[in-house]
Steps between C-alpha positions, in 0.01 A plus 500: 500500500650839593345833411603860544268787582385692192646844438166681551497381861837666579353841588249375764772272642740788521231702680465225754873478546524875545216491753680223696821699505312813616337305781842357596656843516206621708561221747872581520421862575239411764734251666783752519277759659303288740715193575649640823158595632349162408765302686499726808118484519504120518800494738717311248867574445576696180693269265646774282375689194581232245311223679216728598452604134553148367216358707205688341663497157557120506150448632354701215700325232425151624134573572437663161666212317298253708173684433556497123595132510196400701267722307660394174426137576135588572483708185619211290242268663219749428584606143694208345346305210696172514522267202400136506816411696432763760777739383422862553459744206746763384349794689498308833854384427625863503378525856649163576832623365501813720399284801789276419753784510355681800484180705879498490506859624250411771712206618828684488369810681328287769825315569687832541222626726555210741836654591386862487201431728716300746743791520221754542339300777842459674572873468826460312604556136491213255876499453552490874257208540657304219851557637396394853401149397176525694275507195321173578428604861373838382263338252368257765408780746338723233146397414491720191831364376364147526197621307735611222643145494144375429460766229830392342401135499163571337666728243767239417237233442311737259822605325604141437162348414374785275781422257402135471157522343266736321187298560191665655476245791858562609421866564226388736741264675749782555244719685556337846877569517444847352227554766743411774747751368240771490350437843801411714610859564168671576402241764833532677519877517273749679189296432630204696587695814314646796129531584244364256776347288269211415270742319797679349668185378186372321454844341870523399477162317205619293646846434838353387328262258264767362771764450733250338231374264390857408859622450598202291182522290551865429863445398404195285232701323769745393733219391233303307168686473207252513294435189167677467313187596704482827519871596182499707613181680832657600336820604247319717787301659690826575189659646450206740868513606480880552184479710645224719829691542316820593269336750757285676768768476273747678435252782874423530588868510234556770652222717858629466437868554346704779306830502690771311761257365373523142618857470747526788739221410694394191351153528141636499565750214650221288198274574257776414682579175503131403126474573433812292688363199329166527167675514573705192610191302191313610265786406654533154465124448133507606433794272668316208296190555177703530575677167578165343150376578354794308735495204822344378780441747717814522856483382733410779845644406572802720245398759673168561841668520379756752327233706813286503707801609252574779534138620877529498470810721263305731765223539764764575273654775439154641877441512551821699226393746627148537850610600387708794303417814126573490395791729261284710783264582714794619240640735343178634592349842553136412380207703604135455165425338544788254831341381390140476125516437398856409208491743417413862347178631412576865236226526531119461326336204136399531208453270407870550848631425538271192179655361562862602877558472534572130811610314376515138758365264525729200672232294346151566162615616451734210615217269236272652229760436611553141503121438149463642367795301658371172352158552150640565525718194589193291216304649253781425627524140432130445152536648420797275619297205268217595779260598490299815759487778474294816404705803712274716815615322401869553437431870837320534700780338327782692536307821869458433553870425303609811701259714821638350376854581420404861827311562718773352338796673329392821642412841628181348771695320546762773568233766656260255788745449578484871403146601623174346179313583276753324747525216476124458121521475545771242749283305276195500204702379712653221655175396230237535150659529484806280670332195248219512212750472674697223579189294138379528396836352653416164619858425693418177202321343267790593748752356537306177125491461437860603784673311441585140745334257703734279400495132726369226601856406531620860798482734483238776322597821456376861336172389795412270748603773330270744501210259873544425578523870292194597657284223858629550785276603554709818144431613528138404815468711368680808160326489645152437386270787857426609610869495186615675540225761862592573423872524193436718681274744854635488407870544383442856827340606721752313317799650466388861798269561766734349610849596275632222203540734707717739545752218152484355317532834690821583347705216151560369616431148616163628148421625360612161747280313426194714121553451531532121742207476287260704183610317652441155668169593172375648310604185746316277476182707121487524466604130653160418274319747151647455559771242220573253706724275706373211874496541715246679492134402289341772563159646226237505256535788670233706832671440361834613352342811833331577686830453264676736547241773877505446506856622344417839799332659724793414262752661454270803881471541539881471235556770652241736852637443384851575325381816804318629777746417695649792607808303252774400451560126550875445583529870711814471222694331229382739719590801555847354126549460450394854121471527429546873201270508671208327642279780721262299641517147566129500146429606371723223714308251370167622144640448599598148626149430171355629312744270709391203440131575131524582376748239652314205227233522197718423624622159600148410141379576365778280737406219414131528128577474562718195725242339249216558219715357710576194583130468136394516403772250764379258381137536147617418626675188687188384199280567275741313736501198514118505117483511474735206761301314307172568162652406636628170528146371866539404647328801717205411831355606674572166416872520624523858821318411556733207451809717738354761764452225464858391549622856812290537643630173434860607667431839806349332527791260498754786766295683 
């Protein structure tokens, strides 16, 4: 099925195109005027006018295309009304079609930017770099150029896969590669450098996602205005994205600028202008939603076009900021700890420092608080409705979220970024302890009971989205016992026994990525073992117990191998950090191996207890059903044989 955009949408689209061209010309003019000053301020060699102009221009084109693609995917997920086969409706398909085209632009511009960024970092023109034959070396030494490679890979995956299916679930599946493409650049630029870069990196991740979602949603609303029944939902989504972008953007700007930099530097003025535009868009959205509560939803039309144009200008301002060095980084006297950690660790770890040295994670820790609050609200809704929910599940979920908050923001993370032993304690908690508590909370079951189903004449809502996702083929594959087992066991060896750890440990985004990966992989594995929620096909209880014990030798071997290695995992990074109170890196690694070996047993005991309790509860249910069956007076061998025959026929039919 291929559709074209209706003629009455041409005028708004032309307005967006004109706004993009105007922003592009503005960037060209700004680069021509300020490029020499920007390069001299940072001490970098001027690569020539063409390369200096191409850098912000290419950044803007690729980032805008990426924002619309990512936000377009989210928009389709929120507003689509799929048919019985999961195929999206005509309005959502228009957004899908634009996403399909722009993903090609995103991929192509990102590939070009790999070379442009490498030339800019090397201080030579693009043509000179290409002719020298040193392109690969220039890309390897440029962190931002390598980030463009990640953007290009994510964009290529989206560009290829978005053409293969128009089902709702596939748009959800494409969010992770699109997310990588959106986040890769912000975390490798100013936010990933210098003092407090752990705070700045977490903030940059959230800002990039929120701005991309808001920009894409505003553009999608112009391409395919939502139906009246969906307008409030879209507006509420945009308000949340705008509030998050404003809050985290202000904190990021505060970290990257010093006193007087907001008005005294081009970087600060661009940041202030972007914040002002975001604030205006957010206030207009809030006012529109408030008026919609009193009367009918106001017509979008011009309001949506102006909001989309404002977001295009915000992306252009971000492009100008991202291609110059932040003022604080220019004036700060760097230490080794500033470069590799973002903070100082003058004292060795102890119980007191683990409890008092806090570096609050604005990404994972805030996510933990949001998850805990959402669960509690769902629990209270069930209680007000008169429905019961086991208190033990509530305790397990909240305990898991609070543990996640502590591990991600306390001294465990602060010292875990600089010491292998503490990092291994962090890893084991993320991978084997917190997922057990979260799985025992049964969040999907709670959500399905607490969320209100959409009516027959209403578009699908969060409850329907959750059902589609839980029963999708992607979830079935990832949560399959074999897949979950391979991911759970293999991830440890791939991360720590390959050069991958040397890269991830160097950056704060690498620590965030490892934490999220091990948390999700652990959740998938234990979901199949002791999960309460519907979803993956579970093995019999004996099979689950066997799968659980099959993991133990792999973890034991990993711990022993780590304890007996003569080389230091991540040794180059730890030597650069150079903690003065750490006597031996190899001794610290051996301690980390002992932690990995010893701490894996406690979660296993907890899982075995939960599994045996579930097994006993299931036996009681079966016995109770058998007793009721016998007491009913209808129990006889012929009936049981007939039911067994029906089950066998049903099984053969499915096969």
